[in-house]
Coordinates of C-alpha atoms in Angstrom, one line a residue:
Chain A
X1 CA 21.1 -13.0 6.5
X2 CA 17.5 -11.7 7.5
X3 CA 15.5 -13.5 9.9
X4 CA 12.0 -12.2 11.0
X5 CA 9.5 -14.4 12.9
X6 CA 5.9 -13.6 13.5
X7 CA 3.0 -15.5 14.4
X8 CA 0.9 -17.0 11.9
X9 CA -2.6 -16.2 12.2
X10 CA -4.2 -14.5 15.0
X11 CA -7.9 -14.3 15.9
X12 CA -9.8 -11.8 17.9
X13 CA -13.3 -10.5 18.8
X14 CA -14.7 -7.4 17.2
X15 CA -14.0 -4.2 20.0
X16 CA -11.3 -6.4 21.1
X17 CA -7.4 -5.6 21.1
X18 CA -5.2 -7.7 19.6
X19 CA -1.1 -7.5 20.0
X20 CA 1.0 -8.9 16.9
X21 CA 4.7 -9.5 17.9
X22 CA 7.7 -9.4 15.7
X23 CA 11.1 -10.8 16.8
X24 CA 14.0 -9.9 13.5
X25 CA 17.8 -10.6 13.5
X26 CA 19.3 -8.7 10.7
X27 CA 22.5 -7.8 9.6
X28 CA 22.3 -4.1 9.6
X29 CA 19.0 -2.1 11.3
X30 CA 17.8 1.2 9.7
X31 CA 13.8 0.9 10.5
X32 CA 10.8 -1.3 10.9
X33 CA 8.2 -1.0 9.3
X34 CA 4.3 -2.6 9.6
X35 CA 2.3 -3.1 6.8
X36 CA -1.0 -4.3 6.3
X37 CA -2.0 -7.0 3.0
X38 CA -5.5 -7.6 2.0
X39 CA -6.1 -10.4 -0.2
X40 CA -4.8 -10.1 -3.5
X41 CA -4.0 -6.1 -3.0
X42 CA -0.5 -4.5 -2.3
X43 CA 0.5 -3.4 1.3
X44 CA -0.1 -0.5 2.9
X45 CA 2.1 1.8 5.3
X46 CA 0.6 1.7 8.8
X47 CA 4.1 2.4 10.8
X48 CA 7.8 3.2 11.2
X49 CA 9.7 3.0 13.7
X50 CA 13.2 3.6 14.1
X51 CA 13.7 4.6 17.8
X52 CA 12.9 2.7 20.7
X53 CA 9.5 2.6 22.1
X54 CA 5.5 3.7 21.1
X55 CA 4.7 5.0 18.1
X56 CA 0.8 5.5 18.3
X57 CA -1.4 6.5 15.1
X58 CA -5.2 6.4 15.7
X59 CA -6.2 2.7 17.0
X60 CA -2.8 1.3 15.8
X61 CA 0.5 1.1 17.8
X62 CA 3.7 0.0 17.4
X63 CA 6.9 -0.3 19.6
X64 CA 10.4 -1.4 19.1
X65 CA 12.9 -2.3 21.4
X66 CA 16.0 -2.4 19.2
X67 CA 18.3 -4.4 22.2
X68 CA 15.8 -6.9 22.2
X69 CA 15.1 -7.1 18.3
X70 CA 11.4 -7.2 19.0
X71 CA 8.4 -5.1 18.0
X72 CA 4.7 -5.5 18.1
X73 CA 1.4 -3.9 16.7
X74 CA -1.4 -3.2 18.6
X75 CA -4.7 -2.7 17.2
X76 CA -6.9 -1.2 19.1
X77 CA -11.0 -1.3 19.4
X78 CA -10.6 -3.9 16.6
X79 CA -13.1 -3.8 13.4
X80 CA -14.2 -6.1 10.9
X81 CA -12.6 -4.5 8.5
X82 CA -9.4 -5.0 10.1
X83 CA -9.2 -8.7 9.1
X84 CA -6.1 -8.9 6.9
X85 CA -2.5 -9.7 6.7
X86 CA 0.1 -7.8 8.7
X87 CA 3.2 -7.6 7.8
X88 CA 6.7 -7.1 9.5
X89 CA 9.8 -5.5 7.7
X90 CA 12.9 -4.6 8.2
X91 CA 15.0 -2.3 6.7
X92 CA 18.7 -3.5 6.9
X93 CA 20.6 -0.7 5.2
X94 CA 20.4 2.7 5.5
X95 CA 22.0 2.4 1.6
X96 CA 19.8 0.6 0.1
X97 CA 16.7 1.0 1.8
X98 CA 16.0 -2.8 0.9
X99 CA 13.3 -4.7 2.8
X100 CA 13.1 -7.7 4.0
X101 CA 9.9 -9.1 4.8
X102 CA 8.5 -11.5 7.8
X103 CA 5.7 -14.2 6.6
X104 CA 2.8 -12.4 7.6
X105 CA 0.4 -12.4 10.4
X106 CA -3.4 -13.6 9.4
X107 CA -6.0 -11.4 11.6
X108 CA -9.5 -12.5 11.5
X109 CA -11.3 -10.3 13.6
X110 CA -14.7 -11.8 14.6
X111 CA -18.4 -10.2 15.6
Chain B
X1 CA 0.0 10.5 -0.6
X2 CA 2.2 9.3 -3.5
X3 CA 0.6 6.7 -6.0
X4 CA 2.5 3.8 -7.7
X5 CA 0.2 2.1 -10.6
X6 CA 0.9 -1.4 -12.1
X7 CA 0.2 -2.4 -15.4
X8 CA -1.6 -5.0 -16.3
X9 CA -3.2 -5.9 -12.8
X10 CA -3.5 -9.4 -14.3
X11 CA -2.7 -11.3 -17.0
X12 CA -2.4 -14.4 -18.5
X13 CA -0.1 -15.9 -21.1
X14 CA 1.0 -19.6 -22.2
X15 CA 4.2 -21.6 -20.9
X16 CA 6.8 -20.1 -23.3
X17 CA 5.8 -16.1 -24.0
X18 CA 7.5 -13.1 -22.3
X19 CA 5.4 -10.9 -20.5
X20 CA 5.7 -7.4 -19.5
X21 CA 4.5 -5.9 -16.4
X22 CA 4.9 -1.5 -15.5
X23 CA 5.5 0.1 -12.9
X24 CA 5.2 3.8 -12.6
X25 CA 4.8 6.3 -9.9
X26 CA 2.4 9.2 -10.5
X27 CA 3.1 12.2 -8.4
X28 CA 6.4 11.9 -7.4
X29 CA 10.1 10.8 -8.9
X30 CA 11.2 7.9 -8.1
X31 CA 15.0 7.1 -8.2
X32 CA 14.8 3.4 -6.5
X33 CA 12.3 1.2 -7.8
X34 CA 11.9 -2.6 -6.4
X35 CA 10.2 -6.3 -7.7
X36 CA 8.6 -8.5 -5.2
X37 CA 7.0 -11.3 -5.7
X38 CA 4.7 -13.3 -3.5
X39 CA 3.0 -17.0 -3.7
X40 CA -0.2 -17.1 -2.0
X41 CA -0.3 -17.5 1.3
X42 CA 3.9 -16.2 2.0
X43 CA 5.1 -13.1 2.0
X44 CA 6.4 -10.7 0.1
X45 CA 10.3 -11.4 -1.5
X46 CA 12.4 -9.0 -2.9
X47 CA 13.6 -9.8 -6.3
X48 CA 15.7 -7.0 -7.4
X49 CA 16.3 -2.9 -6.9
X50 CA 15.8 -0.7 -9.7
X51 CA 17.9 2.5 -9.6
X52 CA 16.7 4.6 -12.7
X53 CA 19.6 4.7 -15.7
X54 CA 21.7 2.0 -14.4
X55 CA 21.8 -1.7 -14.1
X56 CA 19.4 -3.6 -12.1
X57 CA 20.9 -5.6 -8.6
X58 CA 19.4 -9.0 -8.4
X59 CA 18.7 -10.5 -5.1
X60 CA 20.6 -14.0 -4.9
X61 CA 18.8 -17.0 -7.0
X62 CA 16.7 -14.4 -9.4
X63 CA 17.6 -14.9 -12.6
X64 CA 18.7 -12.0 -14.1
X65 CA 17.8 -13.3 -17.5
X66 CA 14.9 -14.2 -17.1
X67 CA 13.6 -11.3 -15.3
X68 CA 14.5 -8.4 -17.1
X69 CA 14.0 -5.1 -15.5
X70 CA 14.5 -1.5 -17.0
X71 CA 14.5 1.5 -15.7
X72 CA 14.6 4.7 -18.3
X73 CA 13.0 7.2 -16.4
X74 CA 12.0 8.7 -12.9
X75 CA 8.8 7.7 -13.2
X76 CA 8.7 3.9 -14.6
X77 CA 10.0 0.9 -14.4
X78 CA 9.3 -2.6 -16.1
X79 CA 9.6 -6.1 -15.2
X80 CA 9.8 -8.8 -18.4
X81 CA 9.3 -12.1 -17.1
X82 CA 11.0 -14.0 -20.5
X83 CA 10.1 -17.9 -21.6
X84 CA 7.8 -17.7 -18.8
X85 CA 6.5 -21.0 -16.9
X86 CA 3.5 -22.4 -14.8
X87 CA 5.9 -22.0 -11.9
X88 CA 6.5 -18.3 -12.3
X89 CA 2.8 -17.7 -11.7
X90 CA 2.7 -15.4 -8.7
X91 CA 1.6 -11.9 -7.4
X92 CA 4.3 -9.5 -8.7
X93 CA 4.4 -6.4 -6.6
X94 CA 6.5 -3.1 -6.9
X95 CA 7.4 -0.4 -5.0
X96 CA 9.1 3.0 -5.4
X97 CA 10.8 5.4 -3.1
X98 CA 10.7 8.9 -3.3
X99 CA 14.0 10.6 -4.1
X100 CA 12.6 13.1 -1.3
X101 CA 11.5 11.0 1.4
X102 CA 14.0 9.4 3.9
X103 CA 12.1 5.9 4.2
X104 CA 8.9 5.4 3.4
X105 CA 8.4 2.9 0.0
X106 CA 4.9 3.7 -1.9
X107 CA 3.7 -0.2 -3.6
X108 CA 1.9 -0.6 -6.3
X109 CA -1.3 -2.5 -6.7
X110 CA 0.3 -5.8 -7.9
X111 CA 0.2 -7.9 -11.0
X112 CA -1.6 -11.4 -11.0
X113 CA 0.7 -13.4 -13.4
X114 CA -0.6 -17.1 -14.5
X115 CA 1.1 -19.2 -16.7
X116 CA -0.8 -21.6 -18.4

């Protein structure tokens, strides 16, 4: 089975930096992904990663360590914007490109 | 960037009625299509992969015959939720993969779904 544990909500001062971790135990590894969820909208790609270690795209990170089963997100110089949902996924199968998705982490970024 | 639309974005329909919900991607062929569904404040949970002209695979404890999911061309795929009830009202959400693209899935914009 899939097993993919974040934190539940998160809270954080606009400007700030905020880190959201990701611990997954999975059957097969072929990717993870971070998404991010707006109320009542679809996700949207922020990251892959696939290799260990930083991935960096504007003011969001990500890293994996693959031995560990762990990966985080950093947002940087936070926005008010940014308040959302993030979401964790992994990608078991490199057949079936299936994901399997953690519960979501609630950011509320605050002036 | 690729675009997946989802039609209707909501909808409403009484405890017994089928509805219908499409899924097409606009800019790009998509041989792998997949159903999520999410109540509010969970995440997302695959129901079931789409692979165009062949039979859907159900994730275990969807009902296959109740959800009924086709997939006839590159470019669409539908999601009929039959007899529906109160309890299938949820957020149903799909996504496509490009046939060119080695990971990356493309989601549409969702479908509100209350049964009344």
């Amino acid at each position: 089975g899939q097993n993919i544990d974040q934190p539940t909500e998160m809270t954080a001062t606009e400007g700030a930096i905020v880190q959201i971790n990701c611990t997954y135990q999975t059957s097969g590894f072929n990717g993870l992904f971070w998404y991010q969820q707006h109320a009542g909208e679809a996700p949207t790609f922020l990251s892959y990663n696939v290799l260990d270690g930083l991935e960096e795209k504007g003011r969001f990170s990500s890293f994996l360590s693959r031995s560990k089963g762990y990966s985080y997100l950093l947002l940087k110089e936070l926005q008010m914007k940014d308040s959302a949902s993030y979401l964790c996924a992994v990608s078991g199968d490199f057949n079936d490109y299936k994901l399997s998705f953690g519960a979501g982490t609630t950011v509320t970024v605050r002036a | 960037g690729a675009v997946v639309s989802q039609h209707p974005s909501w909808v409403i329909c009484k405890s017994g009625t089928s509805v219908k919900i499409e899924c097409r991607s606009l800019d790009f062929q998509a041989t792998t299509m997949f159903w999520y569904r999410q109540f509010p404040k969970q995440s997302l949970m695959l129901m079931a992969t789409s692979n165009e002209g062949s039979k859907a695979t159900y994730e275990q404890g969807v009902e296959k015959d109740k959800f009924l999911i086709n997939h006839a061309s590159l470019t669409l795929s539908t999601l009929t939720v039959t007899s529906a009830h109160p309890e299938d009202s949820s957020f149903y959400i799909c996504s496509a993969r490009d046939a060119g693209d080695s990971y990356e899935q493309y989601f549409g914009p969702g479908t509100r779904l209350t049964v009344t």
